[in-house]
mmCIF file of C-alpha atoms in Angstrom:
data_model
loop_
_atom_site.group_PDB
_atom_site.id
_atom_site.type_symbol
_atom_site.label_atom_id
_atom_site.label_comp_id
_atom_site.label_asym_id
_atom_site.label_seq_id
_atom_site.Cartn_x
_atom_site.Cartn_y
_atom_site.Cartn_z
ATOM 1 C CA UNK A 1 -15.147 10.667 24.794
ATOM 2 C CA UNK A 2 -13.124 13.793 25.409
ATOM 3 C CA UNK A 3 -11.369 15.632 22.642
ATOM 4 C CA UNK A 4 -7.985 14.566 24.056
ATOM 5 C CA UNK A 5 -9.045 10.886 24.138
ATOM 6 C CA UNK A 6 -10.386 11.097 20.602
ATOM 7 C CA UNK A 7 -7.115 12.642 19.375
ATOM 8 C CA UNK A 8 -5.099 9.979 21.165
ATOM 9 C CA UNK A 9 -7.213 7.201 19.642
ATOM 10 C CA UNK A 10 -6.751 8.688 16.150
ATOM 11 C CA UNK A 11 -2.977 8.945 16.649
ATOM 12 C CA UNK A 12 -2.820 5.353 17.894
ATOM 13 C CA UNK A 13 -4.769 4.140 14.821
ATOM 14 C CA UNK A 14 -2.444 6.157 12.561
ATOM 15 C CA UNK A 15 0.631 4.701 14.305
ATOM 16 C CA UNK A 16 -0.707 1.138 13.807
ATOM 17 C CA UNK A 17 -1.480 1.901 10.168
ATOM 18 C CA UNK A 18 2.012 3.318 9.594
ATOM 19 C CA UNK A 19 3.597 0.298 11.320
ATOM 20 C CA UNK A 20 1.628 -2.174 9.167
ATOM 21 C CA UNK A 21 2.281 -0.172 6.006
ATOM 22 C CA UNK A 22 5.965 -0.108 6.948
ATOM 23 C CA UNK A 23 6.091 -3.870 7.538
ATOM 24 C CA UNK A 24 4.477 -4.531 4.164
ATOM 25 C CA UNK A 25 6.832 -1.992 2.635
ATOM 26 C CA UNK A 26 9.838 -3.703 4.232
ATOM 27 C CA UNK A 27 8.879 -6.968 2.553
ATOM 28 C CA UNK A 28 8.357 -5.063 -0.707
ATOM 29 C CA UNK A 29 11.754 -3.398 -0.260
ATOM 30 C CA UNK A 30 13.491 -6.762 0.099
ATOM 31 C CA UNK A 31 11.693 -8.097 -2.988
ATOM 32 C CA UNK A 32 12.512 -4.908 -4.919
ATOM 33 C CA UNK A 33 16.171 -4.934 -3.859
ATOM 34 C CA UNK A 34 16.732 -8.601 -4.684
ATOM 35 C CA UNK A 35 14.928 -8.517 -8.049
ATOM 36 C CA UNK A 36 16.701 -5.285 -9.050
ATOM 37 C CA UNK A 37 20.153 -6.655 -8.297
ATOM 38 C CA UNK A 38 19.428 -10.014 -9.955
ATOM 39 C CA UNK A 39 18.259 -8.213 -13.095
ATOM 40 C CA UNK A 40 21.272 -5.853 -13.187
ATOM 41 C CA UNK A 41 24.058 -8.186 -12.080
ATOM 42 C CA UNK A 42 22.651 -11.603 -12.970
ATOM 43 C CA UNK A 43 20.943 -10.876 -16.287
ATOM 44 C CA UNK A 44 22.941 -7.743 -17.270
ATOM 45 C CA UNK A 45 19.783 -5.730 -17.975
ATOM 46 C CA UNK A 46 19.906 -1.934 -18.074
ATOM 47 C CA UNK A 47 19.459 -0.327 -14.657
ATOM 48 C CA UNK A 48 16.190 1.485 -15.361
ATOM 49 C CA UNK A 49 14.666 -1.584 -17.037
ATOM 50 C CA UNK A 50 15.758 -3.635 -14.021
ATOM 51 C CA UNK A 51 14.276 -1.002 -11.727
ATOM 52 C CA UNK A 52 10.931 -1.091 -13.483
ATOM 53 C CA UNK A 53 10.815 -4.896 -13.364
ATOM 54 C CA UNK A 54 11.775 -4.949 -9.674
ATOM 55 C CA UNK A 55 9.272 -2.263 -8.770
ATOM 56 C CA UNK A 56 6.527 -4.098 -10.671
ATOM 57 C CA UNK A 57 7.166 -7.306 -8.734
ATOM 58 C CA UNK A 58 7.234 -5.370 -5.446
ATOM 59 C CA UNK A 59 3.956 -3.622 -6.336
ATOM 60 C CA UNK A 60 2.255 -7.019 -6.622
ATOM 61 C CA UNK A 61 3.692 -8.116 -3.285
ATOM 62 C CA UNK A 62 2.642 -4.862 -1.630
ATOM 63 C CA UNK A 63 -0.914 -5.014 -2.959
ATOM 64 C CA UNK A 64 -1.484 -8.387 -1.352
ATOM 65 C CA UNK A 65 0.028 -7.244 1.960
ATOM 66 C CA UNK A 66 -1.842 -3.950 2.071
ATOM 67 C CA UNK A 67 -5.198 -5.353 0.919
ATOM 68 C CA UNK A 68 -5.248 -8.338 3.242
ATOM 69 C CA UNK A 69 -3.447 -6.920 6.274
ATOM 70 C CA UNK A 70 -2.843 -3.171 6.493
ATOM 71 C CA UNK A 71 -6.201 -2.084 5.065
ATOM 72 C CA UNK A 72 -8.251 -5.257 5.504
ATOM 73 C CA UNK A 73 -11.105 -3.282 7.083
ATOM 74 C CA UNK A 74 -11.453 -1.053 4.015
ATOM 75 C CA UNK A 75 -14.364 -1.060 1.597
ATOM 76 C CA UNK A 76 -14.277 -4.429 -0.199
ATOM 77 C CA UNK A 77 -17.274 -3.754 -2.435
ATOM 78 C CA UNK A 78 -15.318 -1.917 -5.113
ATOM 79 C CA UNK A 79 -12.300 -4.138 -5.683
ATOM 80 C CA UNK A 80 -11.862 -3.278 -9.374
ATOM 81 C CA UNK A 81 -11.885 0.447 -8.536
ATOM 82 C CA UNK A 82 -9.459 -0.187 -5.679
ATOM 83 C CA UNK A 83 -7.085 -2.201 -7.852
ATOM 84 C CA UNK A 84 -7.229 0.384 -10.644
ATOM 85 C CA UNK A 85 -6.383 3.209 -8.235
ATOM 86 C CA UNK A 86 -3.703 1.097 -6.548
ATOM 87 C CA UNK A 87 -2.029 0.442 -9.905
ATOM 88 C CA UNK A 88 -2.358 4.093 -10.935
ATOM 89 C CA UNK A 89 -0.751 5.462 -7.769
ATOM 90 C CA UNK A 90 1.809 2.646 -7.699
ATOM 91 C CA UNK A 91 2.679 3.585 -11.286
ATOM 92 C CA UNK A 92 3.294 7.178 -10.204
ATOM 93 C CA UNK A 93 5.505 5.835 -7.398
ATOM 94 C CA UNK A 94 7.310 3.652 -9.950
ATOM 95 C CA UNK A 95 8.029 6.743 -12.092
ATOM 96 C CA UNK A 96 9.296 8.668 -9.049
ATOM 97 C CA UNK A 97 11.523 5.808 -7.906
ATOM 98 C CA UNK A 98 12.985 4.953 -11.287
ATOM 99 C CA UNK A 99 13.083 8.570 -12.469
ATOM 100 C CA UNK A 100 15.500 9.332 -9.648
ATOM 101 C CA UNK A 101 17.524 6.255 -10.631
ATOM 102 C CA UNK A 102 17.637 7.410 -14.267
ATOM 103 C CA UNK A 103 18.624 10.933 -13.235
ATOM 104 C CA UNK A 104 21.416 9.629 -11.028
ATOM 105 C CA UNK A 105 22.694 7.007 -13.471
ATOM 106 C CA UNK A 106 22.333 8.781 -16.805
ATOM 107 C CA UNK A 107 22.069 12.440 -15.793
ATOM 108 C CA UNK A 108 24.738 12.660 -13.106
ATOM 109 C CA UNK A 109 26.865 9.726 -14.324
ATOM 110 C CA UNK A 110 26.779 7.950 -10.950
ATOM 111 C CA UNK A 111 26.992 4.424 -12.339
ATOM 112 C CA UNK A 112 28.468 2.272 -9.581
ATOM 113 C CA UNK A 113 26.312 -0.495 -8.101
ATOM 114 C CA UNK A 114 26.297 1.374 -4.787
ATOM 115 C CA UNK A 115 25.168 4.637 -6.420
ATOM 116 C CA UNK A 116 22.422 2.843 -8.358
ATOM 117 C CA UNK A 117 21.148 1.118 -5.210
ATOM 118 C CA UNK A 118 21.191 4.343 -3.188
ATOM 119 C CA UNK A 119 19.416 6.289 -5.923
ATOM 120 C CA UNK A 120 16.736 3.644 -6.432
ATOM 121 C CA UNK A 121 16.346 1.910 -3.093
ATOM 122 C CA UNK A 122 17.005 4.796 -0.702
ATOM 123 C CA UNK A 123 16.204 8.147 -2.312
ATOM 124 C CA UNK A 124 13.697 7.073 -4.979
ATOM 125 C CA UNK A 125 11.963 4.470 -2.844
ATOM 126 C CA UNK A 126 11.853 6.840 0.132
ATOM 127 C CA UNK A 127 10.123 9.618 -1.816
ATOM 128 C CA UNK A 128 7.892 7.113 -3.616
ATOM 129 C CA UNK A 129 6.879 5.524 -0.300
ATOM 130 C CA UNK A 130 5.716 8.816 1.180
ATOM 131 C CA UNK A 131 3.637 9.439 -1.954
ATOM 132 C CA UNK A 132 2.217 5.898 -1.913
ATOM 133 C CA UNK A 133 1.268 6.015 1.768
ATOM 134 C CA UNK A 134 -0.625 9.258 1.297
ATOM 135 C CA UNK A 135 -2.368 8.157 -1.906
ATOM 136 C CA UNK A 136 -3.272 4.647 -0.704
ATOM 137 C CA UNK A 137 -4.830 5.831 2.540
ATOM 138 C CA UNK A 138 -6.547 8.811 0.874
ATOM 139 C CA UNK A 139 -7.831 7.261 -2.350
ATOM 140 C CA UNK A 140 -7.303 3.504 -2.605
ATOM 141 C CA UNK A 141 -8.048 1.702 0.669
ATOM 142 C CA UNK A 142 -10.757 3.997 1.951
ATOM 143 C CA UNK A 143 -12.672 2.932 5.023
ATOM 144 C CA UNK A 144 -16.401 2.484 4.837
ATOM 145 C CA UNK A 145 -18.387 5.461 6.107
ATOM 146 C CA UNK A 146 -19.606 4.774 9.656
ATOM 147 C CA UNK A 147 -23.308 4.368 8.771
ATOM 148 C CA UNK A 148 -22.549 2.020 5.869
ATOM 149 C CA UNK A 149 -20.160 -0.012 8.048
ATOM 150 C CA UNK A 150 -22.849 -0.486 10.712
ATOM 151 C CA UNK A 151 -25.444 -1.485 8.112
ATOM 152 C CA UNK A 152 -23.018 -3.955 6.540
ATOM 153 C CA UNK A 153 -22.225 -5.487 9.936
ATOM 154 C CA UNK A 154 -25.903 -5.716 10.865
ATOM 155 C CA UNK A 155 -26.819 -7.353 7.571
ATOM 156 C CA UNK A 156 -24.000 -9.850 8.083
ATOM 157 C CA UNK A 157 -25.280 -10.682 11.560
ATOM 158 C CA UNK A 158 -28.862 -11.003 10.302
ATOM 159 C CA UNK A 159 -27.772 -13.455 7.594
ATOM 160 C CA UNK A 160 -25.922 -15.850 9.889
ATOM 161 C CA UNK A 161 -27.157 -19.455 9.533
ATOM 162 C CA UNK A 162 -27.403 -20.088 13.297
ATOM 163 C CA UNK A 163 -30.046 -17.360 13.634
ATOM 164 C CA UNK A 164 -32.245 -18.827 10.928
ATOM 165 C CA UNK A 165 -33.715 -21.570 13.107
ATOM 166 C CA UNK A 166 -33.973 -19.646 16.378
ATOM 167 C CA UNK A 167 -37.247 -17.954 15.613
ATOM 168 C CA UNK A 168 -35.698 -14.515 15.944
ATOM 169 C CA UNK A 169 -37.119 -12.041 13.492
ATOM 170 C CA UNK A 170 -34.700 -10.224 11.275
ATOM 171 C CA UNK A 171 -34.484 -6.528 11.947
#
């Protein structure tokens, strides 16, 4: 494979990853937006408290989407480590997102519903999303190293029930 072909393949994989991450994020955005506005306007909760609740619900939604779709080929042997890192980096994203909301609402006095939604769901979520994408792909949903992936696949194939009675020797 030429260097140009290898670069193209890497860029295509990255584009697919970004598209899947974006689709999961879009669902998370809708969940976040709806829960935030229900908490603020339906339950009359404070905006930052509502933001934290909404972001927490969206984090749960996003974990399921990223684990089982975007990064389904990642290392599944260390789920507790993965979940711990996911929650850690999601928590940092939560602070970024709702910190910008708090700064806008309480620091700058921009208290209209439109200003709150722009601060949280456009500026804060935008910056938090860039951070989350980088941290998830770098630390949380890491792919198996090539050798380990091949060994895992081979062991899976060797353990298939239909091979047990064929007389084939395991490798």
